[in-house]
Amino acid sequence: MRERRILVVEDERTIAESVAARLRAEGFTVETAGDGPTAVARFRAWQPDLVVLDVMLPGFDGLEVCRRIQAGPPDTTAAVRAHRPVPVLMLTARDDETDLLVGLAVGADDYLTKPFSLRELAARVHVLLRRVERAAAVAPAALTVGDVEINQAERRVSRAGVEVHLTPTEFDLLVHLAGRPRTVLPRERLLADVWGWAEGSGTRTVDSHVKALRRKLGADLIRTVHGVGYALEVQP
């Protein structure tokens, strides 16, 4: 089994080198890119297993990089991309909800706000990769909840017959909610089951991903129970 590959996209050389060194110490093969066009080209040529991506980049920004790598090259079909989801951990200098939601909307799976600890970054990387590997190992039959159809083997989702592109994290969150329709799941439990985080300090991450799911699949799909968590509503 080959070592897992991580592409670090960061224009600040000191940060890029520090992140790359920590990830290599964790056993990963790492390459770096310092601008948007180079990042997209390197991603397509090297096919990494995960991307650590800064938002502010020369050439074009990290949001555009994320959009392009999730869309794939022009001759790549959605079905092929669905078989190999590539998680994106986005680095942002501002703890601004609008920036975070935009990042999630274009395909980011998680985010860290600068300054961050290398230990936390490495932990997030391990969690993202474990989740993708776990999902690939378990490929049950399709799941249908109301007018939402989830093909877990191909990691494809459609609502009312219209296919919707989800990031790996959005897909896993939807599957978790769909496996317990109408059941209210606390944010802390979702963090533990979907993200693998033992502590409850990242509940805002859950909120942001739920907003992204609502934007893509409809605001009526997921019900908020204030102060508790979320439930998937079964539509007739």
mmCIF file of C-alpha atoms in Angstrom:
data_model
loop_
_atom_site.group_PDB
_atom_site.id
_atom_site.type_symbol
_atom_site.label_atom_id
_atom_site.label_comp_id
_atom_site.label_asym_id
_atom_site.label_seq_id
_atom_site.Cartn_x
_atom_site.Cartn_y
_atom_site.Cartn_z
ATOM 1 C CA MET A 1 0.000 0.000 0.000
ATOM 2 C CA ARG A 2 1.473 3.340 -1.045
ATOM 3 C CA GLU A 3 1.951 6.174 1.398
ATOM 4 C CA ARG A 4 -0.922 8.604 1.400
ATOM 5 C CA ARG A 5 -0.261 11.818 -0.464
ATOM 6 C CA ILE A 6 -1.047 15.299 0.787
ATOM 7 C CA LEU A 7 -0.813 18.477 -1.261
ATOM 8 C CA VAL A 8 -0.128 21.581 0.847
ATOM 9 C CA VAL A 9 -1.140 24.813 -0.893
ATOM 10 C CA GLU A 10 0.215 27.836 0.954
ATOM 11 C CA ASP A 11 2.002 30.927 -0.355
ATOM 12 C CA GLU A 12 3.738 31.759 2.927
ATOM 13 C CA ARG A 13 6.925 29.722 2.678
ATOM 14 C CA THR A 14 7.506 29.385 6.424
ATOM 15 C CA ILE A 15 4.001 28.035 7.047
ATOM 16 C CA ALA A 16 4.158 25.716 4.028
ATOM 17 C CA GLU A 17 7.476 24.237 5.132
ATOM 18 C CA SER A 18 6.316 23.807 8.737
ATOM 19 C CA VAL A 19 3.089 22.084 7.717
ATOM 20 C CA ALA A 20 4.887 19.865 5.205
ATOM 21 C CA ALA A 21 7.521 18.846 7.767
ATOM 22 C CA ARG A 22 4.891 17.930 10.371
ATOM 23 C CA LEU A 23 2.882 15.870 7.890
ATOM 24 C CA ARG A 24 5.997 14.053 6.661
ATOM 25 C CA ALA A 25 6.782 13.241 10.301
ATOM 26 C CA GLU A 26 3.276 11.723 10.493
ATOM 27 C CA GLY A 27 4.196 9.353 7.651
ATOM 28 C CA PHE A 28 2.651 11.153 4.664
ATOM 29 C CA THR A 29 4.190 11.952 1.299
ATOM 30 C CA VAL A 30 3.874 15.722 0.881
ATOM 31 C CA GLU A 31 4.228 18.178 -1.982
ATOM 32 C CA THR A 32 3.644 21.917 -1.886
ATOM 33 C CA ALA A 33 2.304 24.617 -4.188
ATOM 34 C CA GLY A 34 2.453 28.362 -3.660
ATOM 35 C CA ASP A 35 -0.226 29.731 -5.993
ATOM 36 C CA GLY A 36 -3.620 28.846 -7.418
ATOM 37 C CA PRO A 37 -2.706 27.716 -10.971
ATOM 38 C CA THR A 38 0.198 25.570 -9.746
ATOM 39 C CA ALA A 39 -2.032 23.971 -7.110
ATOM 40 C CA VAL A 40 -4.680 22.909 -9.654
ATOM 41 C CA ALA A 41 -2.079 21.563 -12.084
ATOM 42 C CA ARG A 42 -0.243 19.654 -9.340
ATOM 43 C CA PHE A 43 -3.482 18.211 -8.015
ATOM 44 C CA ARG A 44 -4.476 16.827 -11.409
ATOM 45 C CA ALA A 45 -1.025 15.421 -12.151
ATOM 46 C CA TRP A 46 -0.227 13.984 -8.726
ATOM 47 C CA GLN A 47 -3.715 12.920 -7.509
ATOM 48 C CA PRO A 48 -3.240 13.450 -3.753
ATOM 49 C CA ASP A 49 -5.412 11.838 -1.089
ATOM 50 C CA LEU A 50 -6.031 15.131 0.721
ATOM 51 C CA VAL A 51 -5.410 18.840 0.157
ATOM 52 C CA VAL A 52 -4.468 21.406 2.804
ATOM 53 C CA LEU A 53 -5.490 24.667 1.173
ATOM 54 C CA ASP A 54 -4.961 28.294 2.161
ATOM 55 C CA VAL A 55 -7.694 30.738 1.147
ATOM 56 C CA MET A 56 -5.454 33.681 0.230
ATOM 57 C CA LEU A 57 -3.249 32.770 -2.739
ATOM 58 C CA PRO A 58 -1.687 34.553 -5.714
ATOM 59 C CA GLY A 59 -2.921 33.694 -9.209
ATOM 60 C CA PHE A 60 -6.400 32.876 -7.986
ATOM 61 C CA ASP A 61 -7.549 32.230 -4.446
ATOM 62 C CA GLY A 62 -8.105 29.019 -2.541
ATOM 63 C CA LEU A 63 -11.862 29.103 -3.098
ATOM 64 C CA GLU A 64 -11.316 28.941 -6.853
ATOM 65 C CA VAL A 65 -8.707 26.205 -6.405
ATOM 66 C CA CYS A 66 -11.187 24.187 -4.354
ATOM 67 C CA ARG A 67 -13.921 24.717 -6.931
ATOM 68 C CA ARG A 68 -11.681 23.526 -9.770
ATOM 69 C CA ILE A 69 -10.254 20.457 -8.084
ATOM 70 C CA GLN A 70 -13.679 19.311 -6.904
ATOM 71 C CA ALA A 71 -15.131 19.839 -10.385
ATOM 72 C CA GLY A 72 -12.302 17.837 -11.939
ATOM 73 C CA PRO A 73 -10.883 18.253 -15.445
ATOM 74 C CA PRO A 74 -13.397 18.781 -18.284
ATOM 75 C CA ASP A 75 -13.261 15.149 -19.424
ATOM 76 C CA THR A 76 -13.870 13.666 -15.961
ATOM 77 C CA THR A 77 -17.408 12.464 -15.266
ATOM 78 C CA ALA A 78 -19.217 12.966 -11.986
ATOM 79 C CA ALA A 79 -19.455 9.189 -11.572
ATOM 80 C CA VAL A 80 -15.674 8.811 -11.720
ATOM 81 C CA ARG A 81 -15.134 11.645 -9.232
ATOM 82 C CA ALA A 82 -17.658 10.133 -6.852
ATOM 83 C CA HIS A 83 -15.532 6.977 -6.521
ATOM 84 C CA ARG A 84 -12.536 8.944 -5.265
ATOM 85 C CA PRO A 85 -13.582 11.789 -2.997
ATOM 86 C CA VAL A 86 -10.651 14.008 -2.036
ATOM 87 C CA PRO A 87 -11.140 15.869 1.246
ATOM 88 C CA VAL A 88 -10.003 19.481 1.516
ATOM 89 C CA LEU A 89 -8.868 21.103 4.768
ATOM 90 C CA MET A 90 -9.052 24.857 4.280
ATOM 91 C CA LEU A 91 -6.879 27.367 6.138
ATOM 92 C CA THR A 92 -8.378 30.804 6.694
ATOM 93 C CA ALA A 93 -6.953 33.922 8.314
ATOM 94 C CA ARG A 94 -10.367 35.201 9.414
ATOM 95 C CA ASP A 95 -12.866 33.525 11.708
ATOM 96 C CA ASP A 96 -15.740 34.836 9.619
ATOM 97 C CA GLU A 97 -18.843 32.692 9.087
ATOM 98 C CA THR A 98 -19.435 34.022 5.570
ATOM 99 C CA ASP A 99 -15.921 32.968 4.503
ATOM 100 C CA LEU A 100 -16.419 29.554 6.073
ATOM 101 C CA LEU A 101 -19.769 28.984 4.368
ATOM 102 C CA VAL A 102 -18.342 29.996 1.001
ATOM 103 C CA GLY A 103 -15.484 27.542 1.517
ATOM 104 C CA LEU A 104 -17.876 24.730 2.358
ATOM 105 C CA ALA A 105 -20.049 25.636 -0.615
ATOM 106 C CA VAL A 106 -17.210 25.191 -3.100
ATOM 107 C CA GLY A 107 -16.160 21.833 -1.690
ATOM 108 C CA ALA A 108 -14.084 22.215 1.494
ATOM 109 C CA ASP A 109 -14.654 19.551 4.155
ATOM 110 C CA ASP A 110 -13.139 21.223 7.185
ATOM 111 C CA TYR A 111 -11.334 24.408 8.115
ATOM 112 C CA LEU A 112 -8.749 25.770 10.514
ATOM 113 C CA THR A 113 -8.380 29.427 11.467
ATOM 114 C CA LYS A 114 -4.888 30.904 11.585
ATOM 115 C CA PRO A 115 -2.931 30.811 13.787
ATOM 116 C CA PHE A 116 -3.321 27.070 14.369
ATOM 117 C CA SER A 117 -1.251 24.381 16.050
ATOM 118 C CA LEU A 118 0.484 21.811 13.858
ATOM 119 C CA ARG A 119 -0.734 19.144 16.241
ATOM 120 C CA GLU A 120 -4.358 20.082 15.609
ATOM 121 C CA LEU A 121 -3.798 20.245 11.847
ATOM 122 C CA ALA A 122 -2.277 16.754 11.845
ATOM 123 C CA ALA A 123 -5.191 15.449 13.909
ATOM 124 C CA ARG A 124 -7.731 16.947 11.482
ATOM 125 C CA VAL A 125 -5.889 15.378 8.533
ATOM 126 C CA HIS A 126 -5.954 11.929 10.147
ATOM 127 C CA VAL A 127 -9.669 12.236 10.920
ATOM 128 C CA LEU A 128 -10.554 13.278 7.363
ATOM 129 C CA LEU A 129 -8.576 10.421 5.825
ATOM 130 C CA ARG A 130 -9.981 7.844 8.241
ATOM 131 C CA ARG A 131 -13.513 8.918 7.412
ATOM 132 C CA VAL A 132 -12.976 8.542 3.671
ATOM 133 C CA GLU A 133 -11.301 5.166 4.125
ATOM 134 C CA ARG A 134 -14.070 3.935 6.415
ATOM 135 C CA ALA A 135 -16.722 4.998 3.919
ATOM 136 C CA ALA A 136 -14.876 3.273 1.065
ATOM 137 C CA ALA A 137 -14.620 0.031 3.049
ATOM 138 C CA VAL A 138 -18.343 -0.056 3.800
ATOM 139 C CA ALA A 139 -20.433 0.211 0.649
ATOM 140 C CA PRO A 140 -24.013 -0.890 1.410
ATOM 141 C CA ALA A 141 -26.966 -0.651 -0.939
ATOM 142 C CA ALA A 142 -28.725 2.582 -1.786
ATOM 143 C CA LEU A 143 -30.618 4.403 0.939
ATOM 144 C CA THR A 144 -33.865 6.212 0.176
ATOM 145 C CA VAL A 145 -35.446 8.687 2.578
ATOM 146 C CA GLY A 146 -38.489 10.400 1.140
ATOM 147 C CA ASP A 147 -37.443 11.888 -2.208
ATOM 148 C CA VAL A 148 -33.731 11.745 -1.354
ATOM 149 C CA GLU A 149 -31.784 8.833 -2.845
ATOM 150 C CA ILE A 150 -28.314 8.039 -1.520
ATOM 151 C CA ASN A 151 -26.051 5.598 -3.347
ATOM 152 C CA GLN A 152 -23.432 4.804 -0.729
ATOM 153 C CA ALA A 153 -21.347 2.577 -2.989
ATOM 154 C CA GLU A 154 -20.868 5.352 -5.558
ATOM 155 C CA ARG A 155 -21.256 8.202 -3.037
ATOM 156 C CA ARG A 156 -23.901 9.908 -5.144
ATOM 157 C CA VAL A 157 -26.985 11.785 -3.964
ATOM 158 C CA SER A 158 -30.100 12.957 -5.749
ATOM 159 C CA ARG A 159 -33.284 14.651 -4.662
ATOM 160 C CA ALA A 160 -36.462 14.366 -6.711
ATOM 161 C CA GLY A 161 -34.369 12.770 -9.443
ATOM 162 C CA VAL A 162 -31.828 15.612 -9.643
ATOM 163 C CA GLU A 163 -28.248 14.683 -8.775
ATOM 164 C CA VAL A 164 -26.481 16.938 -6.274
ATOM 165 C CA HIS A 165 -22.720 17.132 -5.747
ATOM 166 C CA LEU A 166 -21.681 16.854 -2.088
ATOM 167 C CA THR A 167 -18.256 16.985 -0.493
ATOM 168 C CA PRO A 168 -17.078 13.847 1.365
ATOM 169 C CA THR A 169 -17.988 15.393 4.720
ATOM 170 C CA GLU A 170 -21.401 16.591 3.552
ATOM 171 C CA PHE A 171 -22.114 13.120 2.205
ATOM 172 C CA ASP A 172 -21.123 11.408 5.456
ATOM 173 C CA LEU A 173 -23.220 13.819 7.516
ATOM 174 C CA LEU A 174 -26.256 13.252 5.287
ATOM 175 C CA VAL A 175 -25.870 9.462 5.504
ATOM 176 C CA HIS A 176 -25.644 9.675 9.287
ATOM 177 C CA LEU A 177 -28.816 11.753 9.529
ATOM 178 C CA ALA A 178 -30.627 9.629 6.929
ATOM 179 C CA GLY A 179 -29.866 6.462 8.871
ATOM 180 C CA ARG A 180 -32.013 7.848 11.710
ATOM 181 C CA PRO A 181 -34.813 9.845 10.044
ATOM 182 C CA ARG A 182 -36.840 12.138 12.335
ATOM 183 C CA THR A 183 -34.433 11.372 15.199
ATOM 184 C CA VAL A 184 -32.852 14.449 16.759
ATOM 185 C CA LEU A 185 -29.079 13.968 16.899
ATOM 186 C CA PRO A 186 -27.144 16.306 19.222
ATOM 187 C CA ARG A 187 -24.338 18.330 17.697
ATOM 188 C CA GLU A 188 -21.828 16.693 20.042
ATOM 189 C CA ARG A 189 -22.860 13.234 18.859
ATOM 190 C CA LEU A 190 -22.562 14.283 15.214
ATOM 191 C CA LEU A 191 -19.085 15.643 15.916
ATOM 192 C CA ALA A 192 -18.059 12.343 17.471
ATOM 193 C CA ASP A 193 -19.679 10.046 14.891
ATOM 194 C CA VAL A 194 -19.009 11.960 11.662
ATOM 195 C CA TRP A 195 -15.894 13.997 12.443
ATOM 196 C CA GLY A 196 -14.383 11.720 15.071
ATOM 197 C CA TRP A 197 -13.900 14.573 17.533
ATOM 198 C CA ALA A 198 -14.264 13.648 21.193
ATOM 199 C CA GLU A 199 -14.697 17.212 22.416
ATOM 200 C CA GLY A 200 -17.706 19.392 21.640
ATOM 201 C CA SER A 201 -15.831 22.595 20.838
ATOM 202 C CA GLY A 202 -16.399 22.264 17.087
ATOM 203 C CA THR A 203 -20.194 22.437 17.026
ATOM 204 C CA ARG A 204 -19.976 25.436 14.709
ATOM 205 C CA THR A 205 -18.493 23.069 12.128
ATOM 206 C CA VAL A 206 -21.670 20.988 12.287
ATOM 207 C CA ASP A 207 -23.826 24.095 11.871
ATOM 208 C CA SER A 208 -21.860 25.214 8.810
ATOM 209 C CA HIS A 209 -22.150 21.833 7.100
ATOM 210 C CA VAL A 210 -25.875 21.642 7.813
ATOM 211 C CA LYS A 211 -26.283 25.056 6.180
ATOM 212 C CA ALA A 212 -24.394 23.771 3.149
ATOM 213 C CA LEU A 213 -26.648 20.692 2.934
ATOM 214 C CA ARG A 214 -29.747 22.867 3.151
ATOM 215 C CA ARG A 215 -28.459 25.113 0.410
ATOM 216 C CA LYS A 216 -27.823 22.155 -1.891
ATOM 217 C CA LEU A 217 -30.758 19.878 -1.016
ATOM 218 C CA GLY A 218 -33.430 22.256 0.272
ATOM 219 C CA ALA A 219 -34.061 24.113 3.498
ATOM 220 C CA ASP A 220 -36.939 21.789 4.415
ATOM 221 C CA LEU A 221 -34.784 18.652 4.596
ATOM 222 C CA ILE A 222 -33.097 19.156 7.965
ATOM 223 C CA ARG A 223 -34.933 20.388 11.042
ATOM 224 C CA THR A 224 -33.162 22.351 13.773
ATOM 225 C CA VAL A 225 -33.974 21.625 17.396
ATOM 226 C CA HIS A 226 -32.564 24.702 19.086
ATOM 227 C CA GLY A 227 -30.074 23.989 21.813
ATOM 228 C CA VAL A 228 -29.933 20.296 20.905
ATOM 229 C CA GLY A 229 -29.135 19.355 17.319
ATOM 230 C CA TYR A 230 -30.639 18.313 13.979
ATOM 231 C CA ALA A 231 -33.037 15.789 12.482
ATOM 232 C CA LEU A 232 -33.638 14.706 8.890
ATOM 233 C CA GLU A 233 -37.268 15.229 7.916
ATOM 234 C CA VAL A 234 -38.910 12.578 5.735
ATOM 235 C CA GLN A 235 -40.649 14.256 2.805
ATOM 236 C CA PRO A 236 -43.677 12.530 1.220
#
